[in-house]
mmCIF file with all atom_site columns, C-alpha atoms and ligand atoms in Angstrom:
data_model
loop_
_atom_site.group_PDB
_atom_site.id
_atom_site.type_symbol
_atom_site.label_atom_id
_atom_site.label_alt_id
_atom_site.label_comp_id
_atom_site.label_asym_id
_atom_site.label_entity_id
_atom_site.label_seq_id
_atom_site.pdbx_PDB_ins_code
_atom_site.Cartn_x
_atom_site.Cartn_y
_atom_site.Cartn_z
_atom_site.occupancy
_atom_site.B_iso_or_equiv
_atom_site.pdbx_formal_charge
_atom_site.auth_seq_id
_atom_site.auth_comp_id
_atom_site.auth_asym_id
_atom_site.auth_atom_id
_atom_site.pdbx_PDB_model_num
ATOM   1   C  CA  . UNK L 1 1   ? 115.321 118.010 79.000  1.00 0.00 ? 21  UNK L CA  1
ATOM   2   C  CA  . UNK L 1 2   ? 114.915 117.570 82.772  1.00 0.00 ? 22  UNK L CA  1
ATOM   3   C  CA  . UNK L 1 3   ? 111.760 116.274 83.674  1.00 0.00 ? 23  UNK L CA  1
ATOM   4   C  CA  . UNK L 1 4   ? 110.648 116.468 87.690  1.00 0.00 ? 24  UNK L CA  1
ATOM   5   C  CA  . UNK L 1 5   ? 110.055 113.335 89.587  1.00 0.00 ? 25  UNK L CA  1
ATOM   6   C  CA  . UNK L 1 6   ? 106.570 113.166 90.405  1.00 0.00 ? 26  UNK L CA  1
ATOM   7   C  CA  . UNK L 1 7   ? 105.319 113.163 94.040  1.00 0.00 ? 27  UNK L CA  1
ATOM   8   C  CA  . UNK L 1 8   ? 102.478 111.404 96.017  1.00 0.00 ? 28  UNK L CA  1
ATOM   9   C  CA  . UNK L 1 9   ? 99.741  113.413 94.702  1.00 0.00 ? 29  UNK L CA  1
ATOM   10  C  CA  . UNK L 1 10  ? 100.641 111.752 91.249  1.00 0.00 ? 30  UNK L CA  1
ATOM   11  C  CA  . UNK L 1 11  ? 101.099 108.461 92.652  1.00 0.00 ? 31  UNK L CA  1
ATOM   12  C  CA  . UNK L 1 12  ? 97.632  108.591 93.732  1.00 0.00 ? 32  UNK L CA  1
ATOM   13  C  CA  . UNK L 1 13  ? 96.499  108.203 90.163  1.00 0.00 ? 33  UNK L CA  1
ATOM   14  C  CA  . UNK L 1 14  ? 98.853  105.341 89.394  1.00 0.00 ? 34  UNK L CA  1
ATOM   15  C  CA  . UNK L 1 15  ? 97.967  101.809 88.539  1.00 0.00 ? 35  UNK L CA  1
ATOM   16  C  CA  . UNK L 1 16  ? 100.479 99.262  89.529  1.00 0.00 ? 36  UNK L CA  1
ATOM   17  C  CA  . UNK L 1 17  ? 100.553 95.588  89.022  1.00 0.00 ? 37  UNK L CA  1
ATOM   18  C  CA  . UNK L 1 18  ? 102.904 92.853  90.002  1.00 0.00 ? 38  UNK L CA  1
ATOM   19  C  CA  . UNK L 1 19  ? 102.731 89.275  89.042  1.00 0.00 ? 39  UNK L CA  1
ATOM   20  C  CA  . UNK L 1 20  ? 105.581 86.487  88.483  1.00 0.00 ? 40  UNK L CA  1
ATOM   21  C  CA  . UNK L 1 21  ? 106.797 85.710  84.938  1.00 0.00 ? 41  UNK L CA  1
ATOM   22  C  CA  . UNK L 1 22  ? 107.484 81.913  84.838  1.00 0.00 ? 42  UNK L CA  1
ATOM   23  C  CA  . UNK L 1 23  ? 108.025 81.584  81.071  1.00 0.00 ? 43  UNK L CA  1
ATOM   24  C  CA  . UNK L 1 24  ? 111.158 80.184  82.227  1.00 0.00 ? 44  UNK L CA  1
ATOM   25  C  CA  . UNK L 1 25  ? 110.510 78.116  85.277  1.00 0.00 ? 45  UNK L CA  1
ATOM   26  C  CA  . UNK L 1 26  ? 113.949 77.582  86.477  1.00 0.00 ? 46  UNK L CA  1
ATOM   27  C  CA  . UNK L 1 27  ? 114.547 81.465  86.635  1.00 0.00 ? 47  UNK L CA  1
ATOM   28  C  CA  . UNK L 1 28  ? 111.226 83.414  87.415  1.00 0.00 ? 48  UNK L CA  1
ATOM   29  C  CA  . UNK L 1 29  ? 111.270 87.059  86.930  1.00 0.00 ? 49  UNK L CA  1
ATOM   30  C  CA  . UNK L 1 30  ? 108.983 89.345  89.053  1.00 0.00 ? 50  UNK L CA  1
ATOM   31  C  CA  . UNK L 1 31  ? 107.238 91.945  86.933  1.00 0.00 ? 51  UNK L CA  1
ATOM   32  C  CA  . UNK L 1 32  ? 106.369 95.416  88.130  1.00 0.00 ? 52  UNK L CA  1
ATOM   33  C  CA  . UNK L 1 33  ? 104.119 97.708  85.700  1.00 0.00 ? 53  UNK L CA  1
ATOM   34  C  CA  . UNK L 1 34  ? 103.184 101.259 86.398  1.00 0.00 ? 54  UNK L CA  1
ATOM   35  C  CA  . UNK L 1 35  ? 100.928 103.197 84.412  1.00 0.00 ? 55  UNK L CA  1
ATOM   36  C  CA  . UNK L 1 36  ? 98.361  106.110 85.089  1.00 0.00 ? 56  UNK L CA  1
ATOM   37  C  CA  . UNK L 1 37  ? 94.643  105.423 85.561  1.00 0.00 ? 57  UNK L CA  1
ATOM   38  C  CA  . UNK L 1 38  ? 92.601  106.759 82.294  1.00 0.00 ? 58  UNK L CA  1
ATOM   39  C  CA  . UNK L 1 39  ? 90.752  109.379 84.804  1.00 0.00 ? 59  UNK L CA  1
ATOM   40  C  CA  . UNK L 1 40  ? 92.066  112.905 84.425  1.00 0.00 ? 60  UNK L CA  1
ATOM   41  C  CA  . UNK L 1 41  ? 92.240  114.531 87.785  1.00 0.00 ? 61  UNK L CA  1
ATOM   42  C  CA  . UNK L 1 42  ? 91.611  118.524 88.406  1.00 0.00 ? 62  UNK L CA  1
ATOM   43  C  CA  . UNK L 1 43  ? 94.262  120.159 86.558  1.00 0.00 ? 63  UNK L CA  1
ATOM   44  C  CA  . UNK L 1 44  ? 95.835  116.774 85.039  1.00 0.00 ? 64  UNK L CA  1
ATOM   45  C  CA  . UNK L 1 45  ? 96.288  117.083 81.044  1.00 0.00 ? 65  UNK L CA  1
ATOM   46  C  CA  . UNK L 1 46  ? 97.325  113.949 79.303  1.00 0.00 ? 66  UNK L CA  1
ATOM   47  C  CA  . UNK L 1 47  ? 100.476 115.580 78.275  1.00 0.00 ? 67  UNK L CA  1
ATOM   48  C  CA  . UNK L 1 48  ? 101.269 116.238 82.204  1.00 0.00 ? 68  UNK L CA  1
ATOM   49  C  CA  . UNK L 1 49  ? 100.478 112.956 83.165  1.00 0.00 ? 69  UNK L CA  1
ATOM   50  C  CA  . UNK L 1 50  ? 102.985 111.442 80.257  1.00 0.00 ? 70  UNK L CA  1
ATOM   51  C  CA  . UNK L 1 51  ? 105.619 114.164 81.339  1.00 0.00 ? 71  UNK L CA  1
ATOM   52  C  CA  . UNK L 1 52  ? 105.351 112.875 84.971  1.00 0.00 ? 72  UNK L CA  1
ATOM   53  C  CA  . UNK L 1 53  ? 105.519 109.241 83.726  1.00 0.00 ? 73  UNK L CA  1
ATOM   54  C  CA  . UNK L 1 54  ? 108.842 110.111 81.698  1.00 0.00 ? 74  UNK L CA  1
ATOM   55  C  CA  . UNK L 1 55  ? 110.083 111.862 84.964  1.00 0.00 ? 75  UNK L CA  1
ATOM   56  C  CA  . UNK L 1 56  ? 109.630 108.537 86.933  1.00 0.00 ? 76  UNK L CA  1
ATOM   57  C  CA  . UNK L 1 57  ? 111.231 106.504 84.094  1.00 0.00 ? 77  UNK L CA  1
ATOM   58  C  CA  . UNK L 1 58  ? 114.344 109.264 84.147  1.00 0.00 ? 78  UNK L CA  1
ATOM   59  C  CA  . UNK L 1 59  ? 114.610 109.053 87.682  1.00 0.00 ? 79  UNK L CA  1
ATOM   60  C  CA  . UNK L 1 60  ? 115.088 105.337 87.604  1.00 0.00 ? 80  UNK L CA  1
ATOM   61  C  CA  . UNK L 1 61  ? 117.261 105.404 84.631  1.00 0.00 ? 81  UNK L CA  1
ATOM   62  C  CA  . UNK L 1 62  ? 114.880 103.090 82.674  1.00 0.00 ? 82  UNK L CA  1
ATOM   63  C  CA  . UNK L 1 63  ? 115.236 102.648 79.038  1.00 0.00 ? 83  UNK L CA  1
ATOM   64  C  CA  . UNK L 1 64  ? 113.229 102.273 76.167  1.00 0.00 ? 84  UNK L CA  1
ATOM   65  C  CA  . UNK L 1 65  ? 111.447 98.634  76.170  1.00 0.00 ? 85  UNK L CA  1
ATOM   66  C  CA  . UNK L 1 66  ? 112.954 97.762  72.478  1.00 0.00 ? 86  UNK L CA  1
ATOM   67  C  CA  . UNK L 1 67  ? 116.333 97.946  73.970  1.00 0.00 ? 87  UNK L CA  1
ATOM   68  C  CA  . UNK L 1 68  ? 118.081 95.133  75.678  1.00 0.00 ? 88  UNK L CA  1
ATOM   69  C  CA  . UNK L 1 69  ? 117.119 95.125  79.433  1.00 0.00 ? 89  UNK L CA  1
ATOM   70  C  CA  . UNK L 1 70  ? 119.489 97.027  81.893  1.00 0.00 ? 90  UNK L CA  1
ATOM   71  C  CA  . UNK L 1 71  ? 119.918 96.826  85.557  1.00 0.00 ? 91  UNK L CA  1
ATOM   72  C  CA  . UNK L 1 72  ? 118.739 100.061 87.391  1.00 0.00 ? 92  UNK L CA  1
ATOM   73  C  CA  . UNK L 1 73  ? 120.179 99.028  90.971  1.00 0.00 ? 93  UNK L CA  1
ATOM   74  C  CA  . UNK L 1 74  ? 118.328 97.629  93.933  1.00 0.00 ? 94  UNK L CA  1
ATOM   75  C  CA  . UNK L 1 75  ? 115.146 99.925  94.310  1.00 0.00 ? 95  UNK L CA  1
ATOM   76  C  CA  . UNK L 1 76  ? 112.721 97.436  95.923  1.00 0.00 ? 96  UNK L CA  1
ATOM   77  C  CA  . UNK L 1 77  ? 111.942 97.902  99.701  1.00 0.00 ? 97  UNK L CA  1
ATOM   78  C  CA  . UNK L 1 78  ? 110.531 95.322  101.964 1.00 0.00 ? 98  UNK L CA  1
ATOM   79  C  CA  . UNK L 1 79  ? 109.468 96.135  105.484 1.00 0.00 ? 99  UNK L CA  1
ATOM   80  C  CA  . UNK L 1 80  ? 107.150 93.930  107.462 1.00 0.00 ? 100 UNK L CA  1
ATOM   81  C  CA  . UNK L 1 81  ? 103.913 93.982  105.335 1.00 0.00 ? 101 UNK L CA  1
ATOM   82  C  CA  . UNK L 1 82  ? 105.109 97.088  103.389 1.00 0.00 ? 102 UNK L CA  1
ATOM   83  C  CA  . UNK L 1 83  ? 106.855 96.607  99.861  1.00 0.00 ? 103 UNK L CA  1
ATOM   84  C  CA  . UNK L 1 84  ? 107.617 99.533  97.969  1.00 0.00 ? 104 UNK L CA  1
ATOM   85  C  CA  . UNK L 1 85  ? 109.658 100.898 95.028  1.00 0.00 ? 105 UNK L CA  1
ATOM   86  C  CA  . UNK L 1 86  ? 112.471 103.706 95.370  1.00 0.00 ? 106 UNK L CA  1
ATOM   87  C  CA  . UNK L 1 87  ? 111.297 105.106 92.063  1.00 0.00 ? 107 UNK L CA  1
ATOM   88  C  CA  . UNK L 1 88  ? 113.853 108.021 92.202  1.00 0.00 ? 108 UNK L CA  1
ATOM   89  C  CA  . UNK L 1 89  ? 112.069 110.885 94.189  1.00 0.00 ? 109 UNK L CA  1
ATOM   90  C  CA  . UNK L 1 90  ? 114.295 112.232 97.136  1.00 0.00 ? 110 UNK L CA  1
ATOM   91  C  CA  . UNK L 1 91  ? 111.701 111.414 99.552  1.00 0.00 ? 111 UNK L CA  1
ATOM   92  C  CA  . UNK L 1 92  ? 108.781 109.400 98.930  1.00 0.00 ? 112 UNK L CA  1
ATOM   93  C  CA  . UNK L 1 93  ? 108.951 105.548 97.536  1.00 0.00 ? 113 UNK L CA  1
ATOM   94  C  CA  . UNK L 1 94  ? 105.767 104.138 95.659  1.00 0.00 ? 114 UNK L CA  1
ATOM   95  C  CA  . UNK L 1 95  ? 104.069 101.792 97.884  1.00 0.00 ? 115 UNK L CA  1
ATOM   96  C  CA  . UNK L 1 96  ? 103.053 98.606  96.110  1.00 0.00 ? 116 UNK L CA  1
ATOM   97  C  CA  . UNK L 1 97  ? 99.681  97.872  96.699  1.00 0.00 ? 117 UNK L CA  1
ATOM   98  C  CA  . UNK L 1 98  ? 98.853  93.999  96.875  1.00 0.00 ? 118 UNK L CA  1
ATOM   99  C  CA  . UNK L 1 99  ? 101.839 92.217  95.814  1.00 0.00 ? 119 UNK L CA  1
ATOM   100 C  CA  . UNK L 1 100 ? 101.132 88.899  96.954  1.00 0.00 ? 120 UNK L CA  1
ATOM   101 C  CA  . UNK L 1 101 ? 103.075 86.134  99.032  1.00 0.00 ? 121 UNK L CA  1
ATOM   102 C  CA  . UNK L 1 102 ? 104.606 84.542  95.911  1.00 0.00 ? 122 UNK L CA  1
ATOM   103 C  CA  . UNK L 1 103 ? 105.818 87.718  94.395  1.00 0.00 ? 123 UNK L CA  1
ATOM   104 C  CA  . UNK L 1 104 ? 107.378 89.153  97.723  1.00 0.00 ? 124 UNK L CA  1
ATOM   105 C  CA  . UNK L 1 105 ? 108.599 85.738  98.449  1.00 0.00 ? 125 UNK L CA  1
ATOM   106 C  CA  . UNK L 1 106 ? 110.600 85.870  95.335  1.00 0.00 ? 126 UNK L CA  1
ATOM   107 C  CA  . UNK L 1 107 ? 112.013 89.471  96.004  1.00 0.00 ? 127 UNK L CA  1
ATOM   108 C  CA  . UNK L 1 108 ? 112.976 88.613  99.609  1.00 0.00 ? 128 UNK L CA  1
ATOM   109 C  CA  . UNK L 1 109 ? 115.052 85.741  98.136  1.00 0.00 ? 129 UNK L CA  1
ATOM   110 C  CA  . UNK L 1 110 ? 116.923 88.270  95.746  1.00 0.00 ? 130 UNK L CA  1
ATOM   111 C  CA  . UNK L 1 111 ? 115.037 87.224  92.538  1.00 0.00 ? 131 UNK L CA  1
ATOM   112 C  CA  . UNK L 1 112 ? 115.033 89.832  89.821  1.00 0.00 ? 132 UNK L CA  1
ATOM   113 C  CA  . UNK L 1 113 ? 112.129 92.045  89.004  1.00 0.00 ? 133 UNK L CA  1
ATOM   114 C  CA  . UNK L 1 114 ? 111.385 94.091  85.729  1.00 0.00 ? 134 UNK L CA  1
ATOM   115 C  CA  . UNK L 1 115 ? 110.188 97.220  86.125  1.00 0.00 ? 135 UNK L CA  1
ATOM   116 C  CA  . UNK L 1 116 ? 108.180 98.709  83.223  1.00 0.00 ? 136 UNK L CA  1
ATOM   117 C  CA  . UNK L 1 117 ? 106.514 102.262 83.013  1.00 0.00 ? 137 UNK L CA  1
ATOM   118 C  CA  . UNK L 1 118 ? 103.963 102.491 80.527  1.00 0.00 ? 138 UNK L CA  1
ATOM   119 C  CA  . UNK L 1 119 ? 102.685 105.899 78.954  1.00 0.00 ? 139 UNK L CA  1
ATOM   120 C  CA  . UNK L 1 120 ? 99.650  104.730 77.852  1.00 0.00 ? 140 UNK L CA  1
ATOM   121 C  CA  . UNK L 1 121 ? 96.363  105.063 80.257  1.00 0.00 ? 141 UNK L CA  1
ATOM   122 C  CA  . UNK L 1 122 ? 96.489  101.585 82.592  1.00 0.00 ? 142 UNK L CA  1
ATOM   123 C  CA  . UNK L 1 123 ? 93.240  100.286 84.197  1.00 0.00 ? 143 UNK L CA  1
ATOM   124 C  CA  . UNK L 1 124 ? 93.551  99.701  88.297  1.00 0.00 ? 144 UNK L CA  1
ATOM   125 C  CA  . UNK L 1 125 ? 93.152  96.179  88.918  1.00 0.00 ? 145 UNK L CA  1
ATOM   126 C  CA  . UNK L 1 126 ? 93.398  94.998  85.128  1.00 0.00 ? 146 UNK L CA  1
ATOM   127 C  CA  . UNK L 1 127 ? 93.352  91.258  85.009  1.00 0.00 ? 147 UNK L CA  1
ATOM   128 C  CA  . UNK L 1 128 ? 96.156  89.178  83.261  1.00 0.00 ? 148 UNK L CA  1
ATOM   129 C  CA  . UNK L 1 129 ? 94.886  89.407  79.920  1.00 0.00 ? 149 UNK L CA  1
ATOM   130 C  CA  . UNK L 1 130 ? 94.361  93.110  80.042  1.00 0.00 ? 150 UNK L CA  1
ATOM   131 C  CA  . UNK L 1 131 ? 97.762  93.698  81.290  1.00 0.00 ? 151 UNK L CA  1
ATOM   132 C  CA  . UNK L 1 132 ? 99.405  91.275  78.835  1.00 0.00 ? 152 UNK L CA  1
ATOM   133 C  CA  . UNK L 1 133 ? 97.707  93.137  75.970  1.00 0.00 ? 153 UNK L CA  1
ATOM   134 C  CA  . UNK L 1 134 ? 98.856  96.687  77.368  1.00 0.00 ? 154 UNK L CA  1
ATOM   135 C  CA  . UNK L 1 135 ? 102.269 95.334  77.391  1.00 0.00 ? 155 UNK L CA  1
ATOM   136 C  CA  . UNK L 1 136 ? 102.550 94.017  73.994  1.00 0.00 ? 156 UNK L CA  1
ATOM   137 C  CA  . UNK L 1 137 ? 100.888 97.246  72.608  1.00 0.00 ? 157 UNK L CA  1
ATOM   138 C  CA  . UNK L 1 138 ? 102.971 99.902  74.431  1.00 0.00 ? 158 UNK L CA  1
ATOM   139 C  CA  . UNK L 1 139 ? 106.359 97.707  74.128  1.00 0.00 ? 159 UNK L CA  1
ATOM   140 C  CA  . UNK L 1 140 ? 105.336 97.745  70.292  1.00 0.00 ? 160 UNK L CA  1
ATOM   141 C  CA  . UNK L 1 141 ? 104.566 101.218 69.917  1.00 0.00 ? 161 UNK L CA  1
ATOM   142 C  CA  . UNK L 1 142 ? 107.627 102.412 71.791  1.00 0.00 ? 162 UNK L CA  1
ATOM   143 C  CA  . UNK L 1 143 ? 105.365 103.677 74.944  1.00 0.00 ? 163 UNK L CA  1
ATOM   144 C  CA  . UNK L 1 144 ? 107.102 101.410 77.289  1.00 0.00 ? 164 UNK L CA  1
ATOM   145 C  CA  . UNK L 1 145 ? 110.320 101.941 79.380  1.00 0.00 ? 165 UNK L CA  1
ATOM   146 C  CA  . UNK L 1 146 ? 112.054 99.252  81.393  1.00 0.00 ? 166 UNK L CA  1
ATOM   147 C  CA  . UNK L 1 147 ? 114.714 98.158  83.609  1.00 0.00 ? 167 UNK L CA  1
ATOM   148 C  CA  . UNK L 1 148 ? 116.025 95.425  85.974  1.00 0.00 ? 168 UNK L CA  1
ATOM   149 C  CA  . UNK L 1 149 ? 115.915 95.772  89.858  1.00 0.00 ? 169 UNK L CA  1
ATOM   150 C  CA  . UNK L 1 150 ? 116.119 93.636  93.109  1.00 0.00 ? 170 UNK L CA  1
ATOM   151 C  CA  . UNK L 1 151 ? 115.621 94.092  96.860  1.00 0.00 ? 171 UNK L CA  1
ATOM   152 C  CA  . UNK L 1 152 ? 117.735 96.665  98.245  1.00 0.00 ? 172 UNK L CA  1
ATOM   153 C  CA  . UNK L 1 153 ? 119.031 95.103  101.614 1.00 0.00 ? 173 UNK L CA  1
ATOM   154 C  CA  . UNK L 1 154 ? 118.592 96.951  104.921 1.00 0.00 ? 174 UNK L CA  1
ATOM   155 C  CA  . UNK L 1 155 ? 121.185 95.701  107.331 1.00 0.00 ? 175 UNK L CA  1
ATOM   156 C  CA  . UNK L 1 156 ? 119.804 96.371  110.880 1.00 0.00 ? 176 UNK L CA  1
ATOM   157 C  CA  . UNK L 1 157 ? 116.697 97.749  109.788 1.00 0.00 ? 177 UNK L CA  1
ATOM   158 C  CA  . UNK L 1 158 ? 113.400 96.929  112.247 1.00 0.00 ? 178 UNK L CA  1
ATOM   159 C  CA  . UNK L 1 159 ? 110.966 94.940  110.330 1.00 0.00 ? 179 UNK L CA  1
ATOM   160 C  CA  . UNK L 1 160 ? 108.221 97.902  110.694 1.00 0.00 ? 180 UNK L CA  1
ATOM   161 C  CA  . UNK L 1 161 ? 110.141 100.875 110.853 1.00 0.00 ? 181 UNK L CA  1
ATOM   162 C  CA  . UNK L 1 162 ? 108.714 104.362 111.932 1.00 0.00 ? 182 UNK L CA  1
ATOM   163 C  CA  . UNK L 1 163 ? 108.313 106.611 109.088 1.00 0.00 ? 183 UNK L CA  1
ATOM   164 C  CA  . UNK L 1 164 ? 111.612 108.094 108.090 1.00 0.00 ? 184 UNK L CA  1
ATOM   165 C  CA  . UNK L 1 165 ? 112.233 111.826 108.154 1.00 0.00 ? 185 UNK L CA  1
ATOM   166 C  CA  . UNK L 1 166 ? 113.795 114.008 105.662 1.00 0.00 ? 186 UNK L CA  1
ATOM   167 C  CA  . UNK L 1 167 ? 115.529 112.502 102.420 1.00 0.00 ? 187 UNK L CA  1
ATOM   168 C  CA  . UNK L 1 168 ? 115.483 109.067 103.814 1.00 0.00 ? 188 UNK L CA  1
ATOM   169 C  CA  . UNK L 1 169 ? 114.467 106.667 101.280 1.00 0.00 ? 189 UNK L CA  1
ATOM   170 C  CA  . UNK L 1 170 ? 113.345 104.104 103.720 1.00 0.00 ? 190 UNK L CA  1
ATOM   171 C  CA  . UNK L 1 171 ? 109.905 106.405 104.069 1.00 0.00 ? 191 UNK L CA  1
ATOM   172 C  CA  . UNK L 1 172 ? 107.115 103.958 102.933 1.00 0.00 ? 192 UNK L CA  1
ATOM   173 C  CA  . UNK L 1 173 ? 104.425 105.774 104.919 1.00 0.00 ? 193 UNK L CA  1
ATOM   174 C  CA  . UNK L 1 174 ? 101.286 105.987 102.824 1.00 0.00 ? 194 UNK L CA  1
ATOM   175 C  CA  . UNK L 1 175 ? 101.339 108.846 100.668 1.00 0.00 ? 195 UNK L CA  1
ATOM   176 C  CA  . UNK L 1 176 ? 99.532  111.984 102.272 1.00 0.00 ? 196 UNK L CA  1
ATOM   177 C  CA  . UNK L 1 177 ? 96.225  112.317 100.071 1.00 0.00 ? 197 UNK L CA  1
ATOM   178 C  CA  . UNK L 1 178 ? 93.797  115.189 99.991  1.00 0.00 ? 198 UNK L CA  1
ATOM   179 C  CA  . UNK L 1 179 ? 89.896  114.797 99.704  1.00 0.00 ? 199 UNK L CA  1
ATOM   180 C  CA  . UNK L 1 180 ? 88.752  114.353 96.392  1.00 0.00 ? 200 UNK L CA  1
ATOM   181 C  CA  . UNK L 1 181 ? 85.387  116.342 97.148  1.00 0.00 ? 201 UNK L CA  1
ATOM   182 C  CA  . UNK L 1 182 ? 86.804  119.450 99.112  1.00 0.00 ? 202 UNK L CA  1
ATOM   183 C  CA  . UNK L 1 183 ? 90.640  119.041 98.965  1.00 0.00 ? 203 UNK L CA  1
ATOM   184 C  CA  . UNK L 1 184 ? 91.027  118.767 102.612 1.00 0.00 ? 204 UNK L CA  1
ATOM   185 C  CA  . UNK L 1 185 ? 94.163  116.832 103.796 1.00 0.00 ? 205 UNK L CA  1
ATOM   186 C  CA  . UNK L 1 186 ? 92.576  116.264 107.234 1.00 0.00 ? 206 UNK L CA  1
ATOM   187 C  CA  . UNK L 1 187 ? 90.677  112.858 108.191 1.00 0.00 ? 207 UNK L CA  1
ATOM   188 C  CA  . UNK L 1 188 ? 91.100  111.389 104.419 1.00 0.00 ? 208 UNK L CA  1
ATOM   189 C  CA  . UNK L 1 189 ? 90.723  107.902 103.916 1.00 0.00 ? 209 UNK L CA  1
ATOM   190 C  CA  . UNK L 1 190 ? 90.094  105.291 100.875 1.00 0.00 ? 210 UNK L CA  1
ATOM   191 C  CA  . UNK L 1 191 ? 86.146  105.410 100.407 1.00 0.00 ? 211 UNK L CA  1
ATOM   192 C  CA  . UNK L 1 192 ? 84.531  102.800 98.290  1.00 0.00 ? 212 UNK L CA  1
ATOM   193 C  CA  . UNK L 1 193 ? 81.325  104.499 96.737  1.00 0.00 ? 213 UNK L CA  1
ATOM   194 C  CA  . UNK L 1 194 ? 79.008  102.193 95.455  1.00 0.00 ? 214 UNK L CA  1
ATOM   195 C  CA  . UNK L 1 195 ? 77.755  103.065 91.847  1.00 0.00 ? 215 UNK L CA  1
ATOM   196 C  CA  . UNK L 1 196 ? 73.869  102.601 91.044  1.00 0.00 ? 216 UNK L CA  1
ATOM   197 C  CA  . UNK L 1 197 ? 74.683  100.865 87.559  1.00 0.00 ? 217 UNK L CA  1
ATOM   198 C  CA  . UNK L 1 198 ? 77.625  98.610  88.557  1.00 0.00 ? 218 UNK L CA  1
ATOM   199 C  CA  . UNK L 1 199 ? 80.729  98.445  90.536  1.00 0.00 ? 219 UNK L CA  1
ATOM   200 C  CA  . UNK L 1 200 ? 81.929  101.260 92.480  1.00 0.00 ? 220 UNK L CA  1
ATOM   201 C  CA  . UNK L 1 201 ? 85.138  102.823 92.919  1.00 0.00 ? 221 UNK L CA  1
ATOM   202 C  CA  . UNK L 1 202 ? 87.634  104.206 95.706  1.00 0.00 ? 222 UNK L CA  1
ATOM   203 C  CA  . UNK L 1 203 ? 87.991  107.737 96.519  1.00 0.00 ? 223 UNK L CA  1
ATOM   204 C  CA  . UNK L 1 204 ? 90.129  109.558 98.984  1.00 0.00 ? 224 UNK L CA  1
ATOM   205 C  CA  . UNK L 1 205 ? 87.483  111.384 100.784 1.00 0.00 ? 225 UNK L CA  1
ATOM   206 C  CA  . UNK L 1 206 ? 87.237  113.136 104.329 1.00 0.00 ? 226 UNK L CA  1
ATOM   207 C  CA  . UNK L 1 207 ? 84.414  112.187 106.372 1.00 0.00 ? 227 UNK L CA  1
ATOM   208 C  CA  . UNK L 1 208 ? 81.935  114.783 105.432 1.00 0.00 ? 228 UNK L CA  1
ATOM   209 C  CA  . UNK L 1 209 ? 82.625  114.324 101.795 1.00 0.00 ? 229 UNK L CA  1
ATOM   210 C  CA  . UNK L 1 210 ? 82.223  110.402 102.220 1.00 0.00 ? 230 UNK L CA  1
ATOM   211 C  CA  . UNK L 1 211 ? 78.805  111.030 103.989 1.00 0.00 ? 231 UNK L CA  1
ATOM   212 C  CA  . UNK L 1 212 ? 77.689  113.112 101.359 1.00 0.00 ? 232 UNK L CA  1
ATOM   213 C  CA  . UNK L 1 213 ? 79.759  112.897 98.130  1.00 0.00 ? 233 UNK L CA  1
ATOM   214 C  CA  . UNK L 1 214 ? 79.795  116.196 96.102  1.00 0.00 ? 234 UNK L CA  1
ATOM   215 C  CA  . UNK L 1 215 ? 78.664  115.985 92.688  1.00 0.00 ? 235 UNK L CA  1
ATOM   216 C  CA  . UNK L 1 216 ? 82.103  116.157 90.983  1.00 0.00 ? 236 UNK L CA  1
ATOM   217 C  CA  . UNK L 1 217 ? 82.939  112.963 92.834  1.00 0.00 ? 237 UNK L CA  1
ATOM   218 C  CA  . UNK L 1 218 ? 79.616  111.333 91.798  1.00 0.00 ? 238 UNK L CA  1
ATOM   219 C  CA  . UNK L 1 219 ? 80.404  112.224 88.241  1.00 0.00 ? 239 UNK L CA  1
ATOM   220 C  CA  . UNK L 1 220 ? 83.828  111.065 88.683  1.00 0.00 ? 240 UNK L CA  1
ATOM   221 C  CA  . UNK L 1 221 ? 82.765  107.487 89.926  1.00 0.00 ? 241 UNK L CA  1
ATOM   222 C  CA  . UNK L 1 222 ? 80.263  107.310 86.716  1.00 0.00 ? 242 UNK L CA  1
ATOM   223 C  CA  . UNK L 1 223 ? 83.461  107.907 84.456  1.00 0.00 ? 243 UNK L CA  1
ATOM   224 C  CA  . UNK L 1 224 ? 85.037  105.068 86.042  1.00 0.00 ? 244 UNK L CA  1
ATOM   225 C  CA  . UNK L 1 225 ? 82.213  102.716 85.941  1.00 0.00 ? 245 UNK L CA  1
ATOM   226 C  CA  . UNK L 1 226 ? 81.637  103.706 82.233  1.00 0.00 ? 246 UNK L CA  1
ATOM   227 C  CA  . UNK L 1 227 ? 85.112  103.273 81.634  1.00 0.00 ? 247 UNK L CA  1
ATOM   228 C  CA  . UNK L 1 228 ? 85.469  99.850  83.448  1.00 0.00 ? 248 UNK L CA  1
ATOM   229 C  CA  . UNK L 1 229 ? 82.256  98.240  81.721  1.00 0.00 ? 249 UNK L CA  1
ATOM   230 C  CA  . UNK L 1 230 ? 84.139  99.249  78.206  1.00 0.00 ? 250 UNK L CA  1
ATOM   231 C  CA  . UNK L 1 231 ? 87.504  97.500  79.327  1.00 0.00 ? 251 UNK L CA  1
ATOM   232 C  CA  . UNK L 1 232 ? 85.858  94.473  80.363  1.00 0.00 ? 252 UNK L CA  1
ATOM   233 C  CA  . UNK L 1 233 ? 84.084  94.577  76.836  1.00 0.00 ? 253 UNK L CA  1
ATOM   234 C  CA  . UNK L 1 234 ? 87.214  94.725  75.226  1.00 0.00 ? 254 UNK L CA  1
ATOM   235 C  CA  . UNK L 1 235 ? 88.823  91.702  76.834  1.00 0.00 ? 255 UNK L CA  1
HETATM 236 ZN ZN1 . ZN  I 2 .   ? 86.186  116.538 101.761 1.00 0.00 ? 14  ZN  I ZN1 1
#
């Protein structure tokens, strides 16, 4: 079965965590975990989400986590402040939200990074304990795929290159997103909406929808808040 590699619209629903595994202090290993947030976006079914995640795993030649770790080539791109993963899409790279200076330093020095794609829903911004539990569970149940990667060197590349064109994997420009409220691609920005009952959430919204969030966006916000509260109760 050939599964397509998902594009930027799908990446917008992915949760990404990075940390440094120092279980062996002399040989630290960078960790990079990719999953999909629990929210179902319009037209996204759990089966479609799983197929897209497996498409990413296929494109990077990840293996089931129960098997010995294998190398998947140098896939990490570091340009100035931007860190991204070439996840096998012909044009787009997955921009890592906040890898942190220690993780980036590890990568820039050529340290290995273990990439894991998990098929179970993963909360964005999950804490270390929640991520640890997630990894143990998905590995034990055969719901995780892994491989080892490292920095891809760009001889001669400028520290902050302009967005690349065509099928250049240097393209680490932010993925184009559409407004969650009305679907427009113009003037969309990540907008924090504050919930009445707890922490809020970020949504890609255009100006008018940010000023007056439509009902289904507010419903999504409520779902996120309820879900986030439940997740905290588990840990
Ligand atoms: Zn809008």
